[in-house]
mmCIF file of C-alpha atoms and ligand atoms in Angstrom:
data_model
loop_
_atom_site.group_PDB
_atom_site.id
_atom_site.type_symbol
_atom_site.label_atom_id
_atom_site.label_comp_id
_atom_site.label_asym_id
_atom_site.label_seq_id
_atom_site.Cartn_x
_atom_site.Cartn_y
_atom_site.Cartn_z
ATOM 1 C CA MET A 29 91.571 25.606 67.680
ATOM 2 C CA ASP A 30 90.503 28.305 65.234
ATOM 3 C CA ILE A 31 92.207 31.545 66.092
ATOM 4 C CA LYS A 32 90.523 33.397 63.529
ATOM 5 C CA ASN A 33 87.881 35.173 65.561
ATOM 6 C CA LEU A 34 90.694 36.126 68.210
ATOM 7 C CA LYS A 35 92.054 39.823 68.342
ATOM 8 C CA VAL A 36 93.870 41.798 70.970
ATOM 9 C CA ASN A 37 92.283 44.613 72.895
ATOM 10 C CA GLY A 38 93.332 47.843 71.153
ATOM 11 C CA LYS A 39 92.068 50.082 73.629
ATOM 12 C CA ARG A 40 93.717 48.176 76.520
ATOM 13 C CA LEU A 41 97.001 48.279 74.539
ATOM 14 C CA ARG A 42 96.670 51.999 74.387
ATOM 15 C CA SER A 43 96.065 52.533 77.940
ATOM 16 C CA THR A 44 99.011 50.360 78.885
ATOM 17 C CA LEU A 45 101.126 52.223 76.769
ATOM 18 C CA GLU A 46 100.109 55.498 77.843
ATOM 19 C CA GLU A 47 100.398 54.249 81.669
ATOM 20 C CA MET A 48 104.191 53.243 80.638
ATOM 21 C CA ALA A 49 105.032 56.378 78.921
ATOM 22 C CA LYS A 50 104.083 58.261 82.267
ATOM 23 C CA ILE A 51 107.348 56.746 83.861
ATOM 24 C CA GLY A 52 110.185 59.137 82.965
ATOM 25 C CA ALA A 53 107.807 61.218 80.581
ATOM 26 C CA SER A 54 110.085 64.096 79.288
ATOM 27 C CA PRO A 55 108.578 67.643 78.856
ATOM 28 C CA GLY A 56 108.692 67.186 74.747
ATOM 29 C CA GLY A 57 106.283 64.333 75.027
ATOM 30 C CA GLY A 58 108.813 61.575 75.028
ATOM 31 C CA VAL A 59 110.318 59.563 77.706
ATOM 32 C CA GLN A 60 113.723 59.253 79.203
ATOM 33 C CA ARG A 61 114.132 55.859 80.863
ATOM 34 C CA LEU A 62 117.744 54.995 80.894
ATOM 35 C CA THR A 63 118.816 51.503 81.495
ATOM 36 C CA LEU A 64 119.033 50.749 85.254
ATOM 37 C CA SER A 65 117.948 54.236 86.330
ATOM 38 C CA ASP A 66 115.087 54.838 88.927
ATOM 39 C CA GLU A 67 112.768 55.129 86.148
ATOM 40 C CA ASP A 68 113.931 51.717 84.657
ATOM 41 C CA LYS A 69 113.160 50.363 88.104
ATOM 42 C CA THR A 70 109.918 51.866 88.194
ATOM 43 C CA ALA A 71 108.844 50.675 84.748
ATOM 44 C CA ARG A 72 110.014 47.205 85.671
ATOM 45 C CA ASN A 73 108.131 46.941 88.848
ATOM 46 C CA LEU A 74 104.994 47.913 87.028
ATOM 47 C CA PHE A 75 105.762 45.290 84.356
ATOM 48 C CA VAL A 76 106.117 42.718 86.776
ATOM 49 C CA LYS A 77 103.040 43.463 88.673
ATOM 50 C CA TRP A 78 101.100 43.000 85.209
ATOM 51 C CA LEU A 79 102.896 39.955 84.606
ATOM 52 C CA LYS A 80 101.602 38.550 87.988
ATOM 53 C CA GLU A 81 98.264 39.815 87.323
ATOM 54 C CA ILE A 82 97.816 37.158 84.446
ATOM 55 C CA ASP A 83 99.475 34.356 86.497
ATOM 56 C CA LEU A 84 102.602 34.357 84.657
ATOM 57 C CA GLU A 85 105.716 32.582 86.163
ATOM 58 C CA VAL A 86 108.091 35.466 86.625
ATOM 59 C CA THR A 87 111.982 35.000 86.565
ATOM 60 C CA ILE A 88 114.557 37.442 86.751
ATOM 61 C CA ASP A 89 117.976 36.475 85.659
ATOM 62 C CA GLU A 90 121.510 37.824 86.891
ATOM 63 C CA MET A 91 121.530 40.140 83.843
ATOM 64 C CA GLY A 92 118.159 41.742 84.895
ATOM 65 C CA ASN A 93 116.422 40.214 82.064
ATOM 66 C CA ILE A 94 112.652 39.829 83.102
ATOM 67 C CA PHE A 95 110.714 36.741 81.759
ATOM 68 C CA GLY A 96 107.022 35.955 82.261
ATOM 69 C CA LYS A 97 106.067 32.326 81.396
ATOM 70 C CA ARG A 98 102.689 30.806 80.602
ATOM 71 C CA PRO A 99 103.067 27.044 80.585
ATOM 72 C CA GLY A 100 101.698 24.952 77.803
ATOM 73 C CA LYS A 101 100.258 21.533 77.462
ATOM 74 C CA ASN A 102 103.588 20.013 76.733
ATOM 75 C CA ASN A 103 106.434 21.705 78.678
ATOM 76 C CA ASP A 104 109.141 19.343 77.305
ATOM 77 C CA LEU A 105 108.690 21.302 73.908
ATOM 78 C CA ALA A 106 110.868 24.268 73.374
ATOM 79 C CA PRO A 107 108.705 27.675 74.251
ATOM 80 C CA VAL A 108 107.780 30.421 72.064
ATOM 81 C CA MET A 109 109.245 33.784 73.278
ATOM 82 C CA SER A 110 108.637 37.415 72.304
ATOM 83 C CA GLY A 111 109.545 40.594 73.766
ATOM 84 C CA SER A 112 111.787 43.654 73.549
ATOM 85 C CA HIS A 113 113.205 46.371 75.872
ATOM 86 C CA LEU A 114 111.777 48.822 78.418
ATOM 87 C CA ASP A 115 114.689 51.120 78.482
ATOM 88 C CA SER A 116 114.762 54.170 76.261
ATOM 89 C CA GLN A 117 117.441 56.686 74.770
ATOM 90 C CA PRO A 118 118.138 59.919 76.651
ATOM 91 C CA LYS A 119 114.957 62.218 75.481
ATOM 92 C CA GLY A 120 113.878 59.159 73.485
ATOM 93 C CA GLY A 121 110.303 58.160 72.357
ATOM 94 C CA ARG A 122 107.230 56.436 73.708
ATOM 95 C CA PHE A 123 107.279 53.578 71.470
ATOM 96 C CA ASP A 124 110.867 51.993 70.648
ATOM 97 C CA GLY A 125 111.045 49.050 72.473
ATOM 98 C CA ILE A 126 108.287 49.606 74.984
ATOM 99 C CA LEU A 127 105.745 48.605 72.181
ATOM 100 C CA GLY A 128 107.436 45.489 71.644
ATOM 101 C CA VAL A 129 106.961 44.378 75.502
ATOM 102 C CA MET A 130 103.510 45.882 75.835
ATOM 103 C CA GLY A 131 102.354 44.414 72.625
ATOM 104 C CA ALA A 132 103.438 40.885 73.840
ATOM 105 C CA LEU A 133 101.731 41.632 77.079
ATOM 106 C CA GLU A 134 98.596 42.457 75.330
ATOM 107 C CA VAL A 135 98.941 39.248 73.484
ATOM 108 C CA MET A 136 99.503 37.252 76.845
ATOM 109 C CA ARG A 137 96.351 39.009 78.434
ATOM 110 C CA SER A 138 94.389 38.036 75.323
ATOM 111 C CA ILE A 139 95.429 34.439 75.569
ATOM 112 C CA HIS A 140 94.802 34.538 79.254
ATOM 113 C CA GLU A 141 91.468 35.760 78.948
ATOM 114 C CA ASN A 142 90.177 33.644 76.411
ATOM 115 C CA LYS A 143 91.586 30.739 78.349
ATOM 116 C CA ILE A 144 93.410 29.325 75.397
ATOM 117 C CA GLU A 145 95.611 26.284 75.838
ATOM 118 C CA THR A 146 98.901 26.014 73.733
ATOM 119 C CA GLU A 147 101.057 23.067 73.036
ATOM 120 C CA ARG A 148 104.056 25.055 73.834
ATOM 121 C CA ALA A 149 104.785 27.232 76.761
ATOM 122 C CA ILE A 150 104.784 31.237 75.727
ATOM 123 C CA ILE A 151 107.409 33.615 77.612
ATOM 124 C CA ILE A 152 107.368 37.358 77.284
ATOM 125 C CA VAL A 153 110.931 38.983 77.837
ATOM 126 C CA ASP A 154 112.006 42.402 78.810
ATOM 127 C CA TRP A 155 115.711 42.405 77.797
ATOM 128 C CA THR A 156 118.090 44.802 79.998
ATOM 129 C CA ASN A 157 120.091 47.687 78.157
ATOM 130 C CA GLU A 158 118.896 47.285 74.635
ATOM 131 C CA GLU A 159 119.946 50.949 73.824
ATOM 132 C CA GLY A 160 123.400 51.094 75.045
ATOM 133 C CA SER A 161 123.498 54.748 75.326
ATOM 134 C CA ARG A 162 124.040 54.619 79.217
ATOM 135 C CA PHE A 163 126.545 51.602 78.887
ATOM 136 C CA ALA A 164 127.896 50.496 75.734
ATOM 137 C CA PRO A 165 127.289 48.549 73.825
ATOM 138 C CA ALA A 166 123.691 48.100 73.137
ATOM 139 C CA MET A 167 121.773 44.706 73.370
ATOM 140 C CA VAL A 168 124.033 43.809 75.799
ATOM 141 C CA ALA A 169 121.825 41.413 77.938
ATOM 142 C CA SER A 170 120.389 39.457 75.209
ATOM 143 C CA GLY A 171 123.927 39.090 74.062
ATOM 144 C CA VAL A 172 124.920 37.460 77.179
ATOM 145 C CA TRP A 173 121.842 35.320 77.458
ATOM 146 C CA ALA A 174 122.431 34.040 73.860
ATOM 147 C CA GLY A 175 126.117 33.304 75.062
ATOM 148 C CA LYS A 176 127.878 35.889 72.776
ATOM 149 C CA LEU A 177 128.981 38.306 75.351
ATOM 150 C CA ASP A 178 130.767 37.496 78.640
ATOM 151 C CA ARG A 179 128.662 38.188 81.659
ATOM 152 C CA ASP A 180 131.370 39.646 83.776
ATOM 153 C CA TRP A 181 132.542 41.789 80.736
ATOM 154 C CA ALA A 182 128.944 43.169 80.718
ATOM 155 C CA TYR A 183 128.873 43.703 84.495
ATOM 156 C CA ASN A 184 131.987 46.051 84.089
ATOM 157 C CA ARG A 185 130.727 48.335 81.563
ATOM 158 C CA THR A 186 130.781 51.983 82.981
ATOM 159 C CA ASP A 187 128.549 54.816 82.323
ATOM 160 C CA ILE A 188 129.716 58.481 81.917
ATOM 161 C CA ASN A 189 130.043 58.849 85.892
ATOM 162 C CA GLY A 190 132.092 55.666 86.347
ATOM 163 C CA LYS A 191 128.986 53.599 87.550
ATOM 164 C CA LYS A 192 129.189 49.845 86.642
ATOM 165 C CA LEU A 193 126.416 47.970 85.084
ATOM 166 C CA GLY A 194 126.577 45.266 87.438
ATOM 167 C CA GLU A 195 126.429 47.570 90.510
ATOM 168 C CA GLU A 196 123.575 49.453 88.933
ATOM 169 C CA LEU A 197 121.517 46.077 88.505
ATOM 170 C CA VAL A 198 121.996 45.415 92.313
ATOM 171 C CA ARG A 199 121.273 48.884 93.231
ATOM 172 C CA ILE A 200 117.791 48.843 91.387
ATOM 173 C CA GLY A 201 117.100 45.460 92.907
ATOM 174 C CA TYR A 202 117.199 43.581 89.553
ATOM 175 C CA LYS A 203 119.941 41.270 89.602
ATOM 176 C CA GLY A 204 118.085 38.039 89.858
ATOM 177 C CA ARG A 205 119.539 34.620 90.605
ATOM 178 C CA ALA A 206 118.702 32.704 87.502
ATOM 179 C CA GLU A 207 121.579 32.039 85.335
ATOM 180 C CA ALA A 208 121.717 34.334 82.077
ATOM 181 C CA GLY A 209 122.167 31.448 79.594
ATOM 182 C CA LYS A 210 120.055 30.192 76.751
ATOM 183 C CA TRP A 211 117.671 27.545 76.736
ATOM 184 C CA PRO A 212 116.049 25.898 73.351
ATOM 185 C CA ILE A 213 113.654 28.458 71.720
ATOM 186 C CA HIS A 214 111.134 27.278 69.310
ATOM 187 C CA ALA A 215 110.524 30.777 67.704
ATOM 188 C CA PHE A 216 111.256 34.241 68.772
ATOM 189 C CA TYR A 217 109.227 37.230 67.712
ATOM 190 C CA GLU A 218 110.103 40.823 68.340
ATOM 191 C CA TYR A 219 107.505 43.357 67.616
ATOM 192 C CA HIS A 220 108.938 46.919 67.177
ATOM 193 C CA ILE A 221 108.347 50.426 65.504
ATOM 194 C CA GLU A 222 110.073 50.500 62.183
ATOM 195 C CA GLN A 223 112.191 53.415 63.053
ATOM 196 C CA GLY A 224 112.338 54.506 59.478
ATOM 197 C CA PRO A 225 110.195 56.122 56.719
ATOM 198 C CA ILE A 226 109.514 53.344 54.500
ATOM 199 C CA LEU A 227 106.072 51.723 55.551
ATOM 200 C CA GLU A 228 104.689 55.300 55.883
ATOM 201 C CA LYS A 229 105.864 56.133 52.335
ATOM 202 C CA LEU A 230 104.437 53.054 50.856
ATOM 203 C CA GLY A 231 101.231 53.253 52.792
ATOM 204 C CA LYS A 232 101.636 49.802 54.500
ATOM 205 C CA THR A 233 100.709 48.768 57.913
ATOM 206 C CA ILE A 234 102.807 45.587 58.729
ATOM 207 C CA GLY A 235 106.798 45.462 57.778
ATOM 208 C CA ALA A 236 108.394 41.995 57.772
ATOM 209 C CA PRO A 237 112.101 42.454 58.018
ATOM 210 C CA LYS A 238 114.103 39.900 56.097
ATOM 211 C CA GLY A 239 116.748 40.564 58.829
ATOM 212 C CA ILE A 240 119.017 43.119 60.358
ATOM 213 C CA LEU A 241 122.184 44.811 59.145
ATOM 214 C CA CYS A 242 125.369 43.983 60.618
ATOM 215 C CA LEU A 243 126.362 46.676 63.177
ATOM 216 C CA HIS A 244 130.031 47.513 63.952
ATOM 217 C CA TRP A 245 131.227 50.141 66.565
ATOM 218 C CA TYR A 246 134.535 51.688 66.926
ATOM 219 C CA ASP A 247 135.935 54.266 69.521
ATOM 220 C CA ILE A 248 138.781 56.703 68.240
ATOM 221 C CA HIS A 249 140.888 58.498 70.804
ATOM 222 C CA LEU A 250 143.272 61.247 69.630
ATOM 223 C CA THR A 251 146.019 62.893 71.729
ATOM 224 C CA GLY A 252 146.956 66.613 70.879
ATOM 225 C CA THR A 253 149.071 69.178 72.693
ATOM 226 C CA ALA A 254 147.148 71.803 74.546
ATOM 227 C CA ASN A 255 148.313 75.147 74.656
ATOM 228 C CA GLN A 256 147.070 79.013 74.638
ATOM 229 C CA VAL A 257 145.409 79.765 71.433
ATOM 230 C CA GLY A 258 146.708 83.228 71.083
ATOM 231 C CA PRO A 259 150.451 82.889 71.187
ATOM 232 C CA THR A 260 150.637 79.642 69.631
ATOM 233 C CA PRO A 261 151.363 79.949 65.882
ATOM 234 C CA MET A 262 149.167 77.815 63.356
ATOM 235 C CA GLU A 263 152.289 76.131 62.205
ATOM 236 C CA GLY A 264 153.300 72.988 64.278
ATOM 237 C CA ARG A 265 149.853 72.745 66.152
ATOM 238 C CA ASN A 266 148.970 69.357 67.079
ATOM 239 C CA ASP A 267 145.255 70.081 67.367
ATOM 240 C CA ALA A 268 143.389 66.928 68.146
ATOM 241 C CA LEU A 269 139.866 68.505 67.338
ATOM 242 C CA CYS A 270 141.086 69.558 63.616
ATOM 243 C CA ALA A 271 142.320 65.719 63.251
ATOM 244 C CA GLY A 272 138.988 64.560 64.423
ATOM 245 C CA ALA A 273 136.965 66.888 62.135
ATOM 246 C CA GLU A 274 138.930 65.531 59.171
ATOM 247 C CA MET A 275 138.161 61.754 60.009
ATOM 248 C CA ILE A 276 134.623 62.547 60.760
ATOM 249 C CA LEU A 277 134.159 63.794 57.206
ATOM 250 C CA LYS A 278 136.064 60.567 56.094
ATOM 251 C CA VAL A 279 133.456 58.559 57.761
ATOM 252 C CA ASN A 280 130.479 60.453 56.034
ATOM 253 C CA GLU A 281 132.163 59.944 52.771
ATOM 254 C CA ALA A 282 132.903 56.284 53.259
ATOM 255 C CA PRO A 283 129.493 54.704 51.915
ATOM 256 C CA ALA A 284 129.660 56.915 48.537
ATOM 257 C CA LYS A 285 133.396 55.896 48.190
ATOM 258 C CA MET A 286 132.451 52.121 48.826
ATOM 259 C CA GLY A 287 129.522 52.563 46.226
ATOM 260 C CA GLY A 288 126.756 52.308 48.539
ATOM 261 C CA ASN A 289 125.195 49.281 50.574
ATOM 262 C CA MET A 290 126.112 50.765 53.800
ATOM 263 C CA VAL A 291 125.834 53.565 56.150
ATOM 264 C CA ALA A 292 128.478 55.092 58.475
ATOM 265 C CA THR A 293 127.957 57.680 61.295
ATOM 266 C CA VAL A 294 129.908 59.395 64.069
ATOM 267 C CA GLY A 295 127.076 60.396 66.673
ATOM 268 C CA GLU A 296 129.259 61.102 69.628
ATOM 269 C CA ILE A 297 132.389 63.100 69.994
ATOM 270 C CA HIS A 298 133.983 64.466 73.307
ATOM 271 C CA ASN A 299 136.625 67.230 73.053
ATOM 272 C CA TYR A 300 139.103 68.128 75.693
ATOM 273 C CA PRO A 301 139.662 70.256 77.629
ATOM 274 C CA ASN A 302 136.607 71.865 75.521
ATOM 275 C CA SER A 303 137.639 75.306 76.336
ATOM 276 C CA ARG A 304 137.649 78.285 73.653
ATOM 277 C CA ASN A 305 140.935 79.551 74.236
ATOM 278 C CA ILE A 306 142.911 76.210 74.669
ATOM 279 C CA ILE A 307 144.085 74.064 71.633
ATOM 280 C CA PRO A 308 142.285 70.691 72.044
ATOM 281 C CA ASP A 309 144.505 67.900 73.303
ATOM 282 C CA GLY A 310 142.160 64.982 73.311
ATOM 283 C CA VAL A 311 139.327 63.754 71.269
ATOM 284 C CA HIS A 312 137.215 60.616 71.664
ATOM 285 C CA PHE A 313 134.436 59.910 68.944
ATOM 286 C CA THR A 314 132.589 56.963 68.032
ATOM 287 C CA VAL A 315 131.913 55.348 64.528
ATOM 288 C CA ASP A 316 128.929 53.330 63.580
ATOM 289 C CA ILE A 317 128.991 51.165 60.285
ATOM 290 C CA ARG A 318 126.006 49.050 59.206
ATOM 291 C CA SER A 319 125.640 47.122 56.070
ATOM 292 C CA TRP A 320 123.887 43.694 54.912
ATOM 293 C CA ASP A 321 127.334 42.546 54.007
ATOM 294 C CA ASP A 322 129.644 41.957 56.912
ATOM 295 C CA ASP A 323 132.824 41.721 54.901
ATOM 296 C CA PHE A 324 131.874 44.894 52.944
ATOM 297 C CA ALA A 325 131.578 46.661 56.194
ATOM 298 C CA ILE A 326 134.980 45.633 57.334
ATOM 299 C CA LYS A 327 136.568 46.391 54.139
ATOM 300 C CA ALA A 328 135.100 50.150 54.622
ATOM 301 C CA TRP A 329 136.490 50.237 58.078
ATOM 302 C CA GLU A 330 140.251 49.100 56.992
ATOM 303 C CA SER A 331 140.099 51.667 54.444
ATOM 304 C CA LEU A 332 138.877 54.294 56.996
ATOM 305 C CA LYS A 333 141.498 53.066 59.432
ATOM 306 C CA LYS A 334 144.446 53.911 56.943
ATOM 307 C CA ASP A 335 142.785 57.293 56.206
ATOM 308 C CA PHE A 336 142.732 57.990 60.183
ATOM 309 C CA GLN A 337 146.428 56.840 60.560
ATOM 310 C CA LYS A 338 147.449 59.150 57.810
ATOM 311 C CA ILE A 339 145.518 62.096 59.051
ATOM 312 C CA SER A 340 146.849 61.529 62.695
ATOM 313 C CA ARG A 341 150.603 61.281 61.446
ATOM 314 C CA ARG A 342 150.143 64.503 59.469
ATOM 315 C CA ARG A 343 148.669 66.275 62.224
ATOM 316 C CA GLY A 344 151.016 64.939 65.077
ATOM 317 C CA THR A 345 148.017 63.688 66.907
ATOM 318 C CA PRO A 346 148.543 59.846 68.095
ATOM 319 C CA ILE A 347 145.466 57.607 67.602
ATOM 320 C CA ARG A 348 144.325 54.947 69.602
ATOM 321 C CA ILE A 349 141.681 52.754 68.090
ATOM 322 C CA GLU A 350 139.186 50.461 69.979
ATOM 323 C CA GLU A 351 137.199 47.948 68.071
ATOM 324 C CA THR A 352 134.487 47.890 70.429
ATOM 325 C CA TRP A 353 131.587 45.828 69.353
ATOM 326 C CA ARG A 354 130.732 43.786 66.367
ATOM 327 C CA VAL A 355 127.235 42.133 65.438
ATOM 328 C CA GLU A 356 127.065 39.985 62.343
ATOM 329 C CA HIS A 357 124.171 40.666 60.011
ATOM 330 C CA ALA A 358 121.116 38.856 60.919
ATOM 331 C CA PRO A 359 119.054 37.049 58.080
ATOM 332 C CA PHE A 360 115.775 35.914 59.932
ATOM 333 C CA ASP A 361 114.187 32.627 59.735
ATOM 334 C CA GLU A 362 112.221 32.514 56.379
ATOM 335 C CA LYS A 363 109.295 30.421 57.720
ATOM 336 C CA LEU A 364 108.762 32.852 60.628
ATOM 337 C CA VAL A 365 109.222 35.844 58.200
ATOM 338 C CA ASN A 366 106.625 34.392 55.801
ATOM 339 C CA ARG A 367 104.407 33.758 58.870
ATOM 340 C CA VAL A 368 104.377 37.620 59.579
ATOM 341 C CA LEU A 369 103.479 38.271 56.194
ATOM 342 C CA GLU A 370 100.742 35.662 55.973
ATOM 343 C CA SER A 371 99.279 36.668 59.128
ATOM 344 C CA ALA A 372 99.108 40.191 58.213
ATOM 345 C CA GLY A 373 97.087 39.007 55.111
ATOM 346 C CA GLU A 374 94.659 37.078 57.092
ATOM 347 C CA LEU A 375 93.891 39.968 59.327
ATOM 348 C CA GLY A 376 93.643 42.157 56.422
ATOM 349 C CA TYR A 377 96.494 44.285 56.732
ATOM 350 C CA THR A 378 98.581 45.571 53.857
ATOM 351 C CA SER A 379 102.479 44.391 54.705
ATOM 352 C CA HIS A 380 105.756 44.919 52.948
ATOM 353 C CA TYR A 381 109.194 43.118 53.123
ATOM 354 C CA LEU A 382 112.114 45.121 54.173
ATOM 355 C CA VAL A 383 115.581 45.245 55.737
ATOM 356 C CA SER A 384 115.971 46.636 59.463
ATOM 357 C CA GLY A 385 118.880 49.127 59.699
ATOM 358 C CA ALA A 386 118.208 49.394 63.407
ATOM 359 C CA GLY A 387 119.771 47.015 65.796
ATOM 360 C CA HIS A 388 117.476 44.738 67.863
ATOM 361 C CA ASP A 389 117.766 42.018 70.532
ATOM 362 C CA ALA A 390 116.477 39.821 67.724
ATOM 363 C CA SER A 391 120.036 40.021 66.225
ATOM 364 C CA TYR A 392 121.458 38.060 69.105
ATOM 365 C CA MET A 393 118.168 35.882 69.315
ATOM 366 C CA ASN A 394 118.433 35.094 65.589
ATOM 367 C CA GLN A 395 121.798 33.533 66.370
ATOM 368 C CA ILE A 396 120.356 30.946 68.729
ATOM 369 C CA ALA A 397 116.788 30.385 67.473
ATOM 370 C CA PRO A 398 114.353 30.852 64.623
ATOM 371 C CA THR A 399 113.682 34.732 64.769
ATOM 372 C CA ALA A 400 111.517 37.161 63.053
ATOM 373 C CA MET A 401 110.287 40.642 63.572
ATOM 374 C CA VAL A 402 106.940 42.655 63.171
ATOM 375 C CA PHE A 403 107.084 46.273 62.149
ATOM 376 C CA VAL A 404 104.749 49.019 62.151
ATOM 377 C CA PRO A 405 105.143 52.567 60.639
ATOM 378 C CA SER A 406 106.916 55.177 62.502
ATOM 379 C CA ILE A 407 105.263 58.575 61.652
ATOM 380 C CA GLY A 408 107.625 60.610 59.770
ATOM 381 C CA GLY A 409 110.013 57.853 60.032
ATOM 382 C CA ARG A 410 111.191 59.574 63.148
ATOM 383 C CA SER A 411 112.803 57.566 66.364
ATOM 384 C CA HIS A 412 115.032 58.065 69.295
ATOM 385 C CA VAL A 413 113.384 61.479 69.628
ATOM 386 C CA GLU A 414 110.636 62.555 71.800
ATOM 387 C CA VAL A 415 108.346 63.102 68.798
ATOM 388 C CA GLU A 416 108.610 59.510 67.845
ATOM 389 C CA ASN A 417 105.113 58.581 67.302
ATOM 390 C CA THR A 418 102.876 55.573 65.631
ATOM 391 C CA THR A 419 99.016 55.514 65.409
ATOM 392 C CA TRP A 420 97.125 53.573 67.966
ATOM 393 C CA GLU A 421 95.529 51.700 65.083
ATOM 394 C CA ASP A 422 98.848 50.568 63.883
ATOM 395 C CA CYS A 423 100.087 49.639 67.313
ATOM 396 C CA GLU A 424 96.860 47.507 67.574
ATOM 397 C CA ALA A 425 97.353 45.975 64.077
ATOM 398 C CA GLY A 426 100.872 45.010 65.003
ATOM 399 C CA ALA A 427 99.855 43.378 68.274
ATOM 400 C CA ASN A 428 97.290 41.410 66.268
ATOM 401 C CA VAL A 429 99.872 40.127 63.930
ATOM 402 C CA LEU A 430 102.235 39.204 66.891
ATOM 403 C CA LEU A 431 99.208 37.216 68.466
ATOM 404 C CA TYR A 432 98.700 35.283 65.281
ATOM 405 C CA CYS A 433 102.379 34.456 64.971
ATOM 406 C CA ILE A 434 102.678 33.596 68.689
ATOM 407 C CA LEU A 435 99.716 31.276 68.684
ATOM 408 C CA LYS A 436 100.713 29.649 65.311
ATOM 409 C CA SER A 437 104.080 28.792 66.847
ATOM 410 C CA ALA A 438 102.794 27.788 70.220
ATOM 411 C CA LEU A 439 100.129 25.517 68.725
ATOM 412 C CA GLU A 440 102.823 23.574 66.864
ATOM 413 C CA LYS A 441 103.679 20.228 68.118
HETATM 414 ZN ZN1 ZN B 14 114.434 49.283 70.346
#
């Protein structure tokens, strides 16, 4: 079959994305659709309805992952899979994750209406809780599915109000019966916005990441001594927030100290009791370290840990460190990455080979199946914010590349 004349319907993709963006629409033009919230449930219901409209076999597994399968001629062959996530950050954007699911849906719709028969089955997927902002860590359900995280451990993750992930799955009616366990996958493609400035800066339409940086998360808890701020002299205070402040700057300085090749960020901090006239006696903050080199990232962490311990001793604020989560760096499948570049070329789009600094479900998928991603430009390089944006032309271009990639893999015997 010649796929050369086949294209997705850009207008339909746009209206699908616009309809999805109404669910949890936020005043600043973004969306707030936290995982397993009522908004997530509404989005899932709409997604499942759309899957059924094109006769896909819908399966929901015990982690709430939603699969829509289109059989091939030979269903003994491993299927091709594509998708991303429908959940968003608090006050997040309309494209992060959603584009990858709606893009794959548009591919499925195009294949369906053109009555294309593929050798292998094609499966579209929505992974539960990719963002990790309500329940840490991120990418938890693809991690369980890939056999890299424990299911019951995932069920017991709690949000800020003490609600458990497993209970919330039941509450919104998406704890399915199918086992969240991997099966052989011939190729996995995740279509996503770049979430960085590179493609826009270079004026390129399609990005083909060679892989994803490693991602290491830590949680730091400090204990101080609370007291009235007025009568308590400066000497001898055990101020947990001051200890935290020193540590946070050490994190920010770490990449330069290590000579580059990594980024390190503190993005979340909780200060207790958080009162202007009480010396803080409890601080919890997070550390996020990413690099292409896992050992290098661990070396940086070991050095930070020593700094933290010194600061905590000097300030008399005992420290507790949790090594919360580590995902190794993910070098994608060379053949599939080249297929992304080659498909972009065939479609007449400019393209660029790069690295993904953001984590994606593709990280876990890459550990069990040949994997690649398709990126399109983020306007201003902004993401995880309400102004996150990508042109409709680029959304369509990426979906066309995804269509080519999926078909080429699904036509393979
Ligand atoms: Zn995402």
